[in-house]
Short mmCIF file of C-alpha atoms in Angstrom, two decimals:
data_model
loop_
_atom_site.label_atom_id
_atom_site.label_comp_id
_atom_site.label_asym_id
_atom_site.label_seq_id
_atom_site.Cartn_x
_atom_site.Cartn_y
_atom_site.Cartn_z
CA UNK A 500 -9.49 6.72 9.42
CA UNK A 501 -11.04 9.83 11.14
CA UNK A 502 -14.24 11.26 9.61
CA UNK A 503 -12.93 14.14 7.50
CA UNK A 504 -15.87 16.34 9.24
CA UNK A 505 -14.63 15.39 12.53
CA UNK A 506 -12.10 17.77 14.49
CA UNK A 507 -9.73 16.88 16.97
CA UNK A 508 -12.01 17.72 19.99
CA UNK A 509 -15.14 15.78 18.28
CA UNK A 510 -12.83 12.77 17.73
CA UNK A 511 -12.06 12.96 21.42
CA UNK A 512 -15.81 13.36 22.38
CA UNK A 513 -16.55 10.04 20.21
CA UNK A 514 -13.67 7.97 21.02
CA UNK A 515 -14.26 5.02 22.93
CA UNK A 516 -12.10 2.26 24.58
CA UNK A 517 -8.66 1.30 23.30
CA UNK A 518 -7.24 1.96 26.86
CA UNK A 519 -4.19 -0.58 26.33
CA UNK A 520 -3.10 0.96 22.89
CA UNK A 521 -3.59 4.59 24.27
CA UNK A 522 -1.29 3.74 27.15
CA UNK A 523 1.44 2.32 24.57
CA UNK A 524 1.04 5.59 22.75
CA UNK A 525 1.29 7.79 25.50
CA UNK A 526 4.63 6.00 26.88
CA UNK A 527 5.92 6.86 23.11
CA UNK A 528 5.19 10.48 23.78
CA UNK A 529 6.97 10.31 26.93
CA UNK A 530 9.84 8.49 25.85
CA UNK A 531 10.42 9.06 22.24
CA UNK A 532 11.87 6.30 19.64
CA UNK A 533 10.45 4.89 16.61
CA UNK A 534 6.97 3.13 16.35
CA UNK A 535 4.84 1.81 13.66
CA UNK A 536 0.78 1.86 14.15
CA UNK A 537 -0.96 -0.54 11.72
CA UNK A 538 -4.01 -1.50 11.40
CA UNK A 539 -7.12 -1.90 8.46
CA UNK A 540 -8.67 1.29 6.95
CA UNK A 541 -11.24 2.75 9.46
CA UNK A 542 -10.03 0.81 12.33
CA UNK A 543 -9.15 4.02 14.22
CA UNK A 544 -5.50 4.40 13.84
CA UNK A 545 -5.60 8.47 12.92
CA UNK A 546 -8.54 8.82 15.90
CA UNK A 547 -6.19 7.29 18.39
CA UNK A 548 -3.31 9.47 17.83
CA UNK A 549 -5.67 12.33 18.37
CA UNK A 550 -6.26 11.19 22.04
CA UNK A 551 -2.55 11.83 23.10
CA UNK A 552 -2.14 13.76 26.19
CA UNK A 553 0.18 16.59 26.04
CA UNK A 554 3.65 15.98 27.88
CA UNK A 555 5.18 19.09 29.28
CA UNK A 556 8.26 20.49 27.32
CA UNK A 557 7.46 17.78 24.35
CA UNK A 558 6.37 19.23 21.02
CA UNK A 559 3.91 16.71 18.91
CA UNK A 560 3.73 17.28 15.08
CA UNK A 561 1.53 15.65 12.83
CA UNK A 562 2.80 15.32 8.83
CA UNK A 563 0.60 13.98 6.17
CA UNK A 564 3.13 12.45 3.34
CA UNK A 565 0.59 12.36 0.41
CA UNK A 566 2.38 12.46 -2.92
CA UNK A 567 5.13 14.07 -1.85
CA UNK A 568 6.46 11.37 0.27
CA UNK A 569 9.22 11.96 2.83
CA UNK A 570 10.04 15.05 1.04
CA UNK A 571 7.09 16.55 3.13
CA UNK A 572 10.03 16.39 5.83
CA UNK A 573 12.25 18.80 3.95
CA UNK A 574 11.20 21.87 5.89
CA UNK A 575 12.47 20.04 8.91
CA UNK A 576 15.97 19.36 6.94
CA UNK A 577 16.30 23.06 5.82
CA UNK A 578 15.65 24.24 9.21
CA UNK A 579 18.82 21.84 10.18
CA UNK A 580 20.96 23.87 7.65
CA UNK A 581 20.69 21.16 4.64
CA UNK A 582 18.70 20.95 1.35
CA UNK A 583 19.57 16.96 1.46
CA UNK A 584 16.52 14.83 1.76
CA UNK A 585 17.85 11.35 2.30
CA UNK A 586 16.45 9.18 4.73
CA UNK A 587 19.43 9.60 6.94
CA UNK A 588 19.64 13.25 6.74
CA UNK A 589 15.78 13.56 7.56
CA UNK A 590 16.29 11.21 10.49
CA UNK A 591 19.32 13.09 11.93
CA UNK A 592 16.99 16.46 11.51
CA UNK A 593 13.86 14.71 13.44
CA UNK A 594 16.54 13.37 16.47
CA UNK A 595 17.86 17.27 16.38
CA UNK A 596 14.58 18.65 16.53
CA UNK A 597 13.81 16.36 19.35
CA UNK A 598 9.97 16.42 18.84
CA UNK A 599 7.38 13.44 18.63
CA UNK A 600 6.56 13.35 14.80
CA UNK A 601 3.40 11.50 13.60
CA UNK A 602 3.95 10.50 10.09
CA UNK A 603 0.49 9.75 8.02
CA UNK A 604 -0.11 8.00 4.98
CA UNK A 605 2.74 5.86 4.61
CA UNK A 606 0.85 3.72 1.95
CA UNK A 607 1.77 6.58 -0.61
CA UNK A 608 5.46 5.81 -0.52
CA UNK A 609 6.14 2.67 1.30
CA UNK A 610 9.67 1.98 0.34
CA UNK A 611 10.68 5.70 1.06
CA UNK A 612 9.01 5.71 4.57
CA UNK A 613 10.89 2.08 5.39
CA UNK A 614 14.11 3.58 4.39
CA UNK A 615 13.41 6.64 6.78
CA UNK A 616 12.56 4.17 9.52
CA UNK A 617 15.66 2.06 8.74
CA UNK A 618 17.75 5.01 9.29
CA UNK A 619 15.91 6.33 12.20
CA UNK A 620 16.15 2.92 13.84
CA UNK A 621 20.03 2.79 13.23
CA UNK A 622 20.65 6.24 14.09
CA UNK A 623 19.05 6.08 17.46
CA UNK A 624 16.15 8.76 17.60
CA UNK A 625 15.42 9.12 21.33
CA UNK A 626 14.85 11.38 22.81
CA UNK A 627 12.87 12.61 19.92
CA UNK A 628 9.97 10.34 18.31
CA UNK A 629 8.77 8.93 15.19
CA UNK A 630 5.41 7.30 14.77
CA UNK A 631 4.82 5.92 11.26
CA UNK A 632 0.41 5.41 10.88
CA UNK A 633 0.25 2.69 8.18
CA UNK A 634 -2.34 0.02 6.70
CA UNK A 635 0.39 -2.35 6.36
CA UNK A 636 4.04 -2.77 7.75
CA UNK A 637 6.59 -1.02 5.84
CA UNK A 638 8.75 -3.33 3.82
CA UNK A 639 11.73 -3.21 6.40
CA UNK A 640 14.77 -5.40 7.09
CA UNK A 641 14.42 -4.94 10.78
CA UNK A 642 10.59 -3.48 11.82
CA UNK A 643 10.91 -1.47 14.59
CA UNK A 644 8.22 -2.11 17.80
CA UNK A 645 4.57 -2.41 16.09
CA UNK A 646 1.38 -1.56 17.64
CA UNK A 647 -1.46 -3.47 15.82
CA UNK A 648 -4.69 -1.93 16.08
CA UNK A 649 -7.04 -4.94 15.32
CA UNK A 650 -10.88 -4.54 14.62
CA UNK A 651 -13.05 -4.82 17.55
CA UNK A 652 -14.58 -7.81 18.89
CA UNK A 653 -18.48 -8.29 19.13
CA UNK A 654 -18.73 -6.92 22.74
CA UNK A 655 -16.23 -3.98 22.46
CA UNK A 656 -18.26 -3.17 18.91
CA UNK A 657 -21.35 -3.40 20.55
CA UNK A 658 -20.55 -1.23 23.55
CA UNK A 659 -19.06 1.11 20.62
CA UNK A 660 -22.46 1.30 19.25
CA UNK A 661 -24.23 2.13 22.29
CA UNK A 662 -21.53 4.87 23.26
CA UNK A 663 -21.95 6.54 20.09
CA UNK A 664 -25.69 6.29 20.01
CA UNK A 665 -25.88 7.85 23.33
CA UNK A 666 -23.53 10.79 22.03
CA UNK A 667 -25.64 11.75 19.31
CA UNK A 668 -29.07 11.03 21.04
CA UNK A 669 -29.99 8.09 18.92
CA UNK A 670 -31.80 5.06 19.97
CA UNK A 671 -30.68 1.59 18.69
CA UNK A 672 -32.65 -1.28 19.31
CA UNK A 673 -30.37 -3.84 18.43
CA UNK A 674 -26.86 -2.56 18.60
CA UNK A 675 -25.38 -6.05 18.67
CA UNK A 676 -26.80 -6.56 15.18
CA UNK A 677 -25.20 -3.24 13.81
CA UNK A 678 -21.79 -4.32 15.53
CA UNK A 679 -21.90 -7.65 13.64
CA UNK A 680 -22.53 -5.51 10.18
CA UNK A 681 -19.89 -3.37 10.81
CA UNK A 682 -17.31 -6.16 11.43
CA UNK A 683 -15.73 -4.53 14.30
CA UNK A 684 -14.25 -1.77 12.14
CA UNK A 685 -15.01 1.51 13.81
CA UNK A 686 -15.39 3.82 11.15
CA UNK A 687 -17.93 1.36 9.21
CA UNK A 688 -19.77 1.31 12.45
CA UNK A 689 -20.15 5.23 12.61
CA UNK A 690 -21.03 5.07 8.69
CA UNK A 691 -23.81 2.54 9.37
CA UNK A 692 -25.04 4.50 12.48
CA UNK A 693 -25.45 7.57 11.00
CA UNK A 694 -26.75 6.28 7.61
CA UNK A 695 -23.87 7.19 5.56
CA UNK A 696 -23.77 5.02 2.14
CA UNK A 697 -20.87 2.20 2.56
CA UNK A 698 -19.71 1.36 -0.97
CA UNK A 699 -16.90 -0.63 -2.35
CA UNK A 700 -14.60 2.12 -1.75
CA UNK A 701 -15.26 1.99 2.17
CA UNK A 702 -14.49 -1.94 2.29
CA UNK A 703 -11.53 -2.07 4.72
CA UNK A 704 -10.30 -5.25 3.17
CA UNK A 705 -10.46 -4.01 -0.67
CA UNK A 706 -8.50 -0.90 0.96
CA UNK A 707 -5.92 -2.82 2.61
CA UNK A 708 -5.26 -4.92 -0.24
CA UNK A 709 -4.61 -1.82 -2.49
CA UNK A 710 -2.40 -0.55 0.27
CA UNK A 711 -0.05 -3.63 -0.34
CA UNK A 712 3.15 -2.70 -1.96
#
């Protein structure tokens, strides 16, 4: 994920590459519909969503689900005139609003998020949009279009290390070695470059296993 110390403008400054994925997400902003962005913890999913360019007349709203699950969307339902927060009602409220909603923290309530995605898919959300950011694909019968954000290959990871080092004015004598140590995961590469301790809790594979419902 995005470094919590890093604001949206800083995320843009340090972001590098992912041109194909950025183009696909930008098309979602333009056209709406339902999408799921999936990838390892630290691979840059949240940071990627901060690279979206504004589109005239389109509101992009970010919602962190947390322990509330899809109840975090309750204010949207109330604005539509109902106290109900069933997946179908929330999907209808999303469509009525017409904006593009980015839902983060799907792993906190995978079954609820899957039900919301199913309802949005069945209802036909466009021209509104729903993008769910998740570590694993929510347990759906019919998953919507997926955008999988993979770890960087060695060349990409090396280029990212060089890019980050240049941005912060640091000299890295063996960027390829650091790139291999980071396993192609941008969050881990940044931590290694900055000298931030990387413990078991920061292992993307371990955190991914924990996220599996």
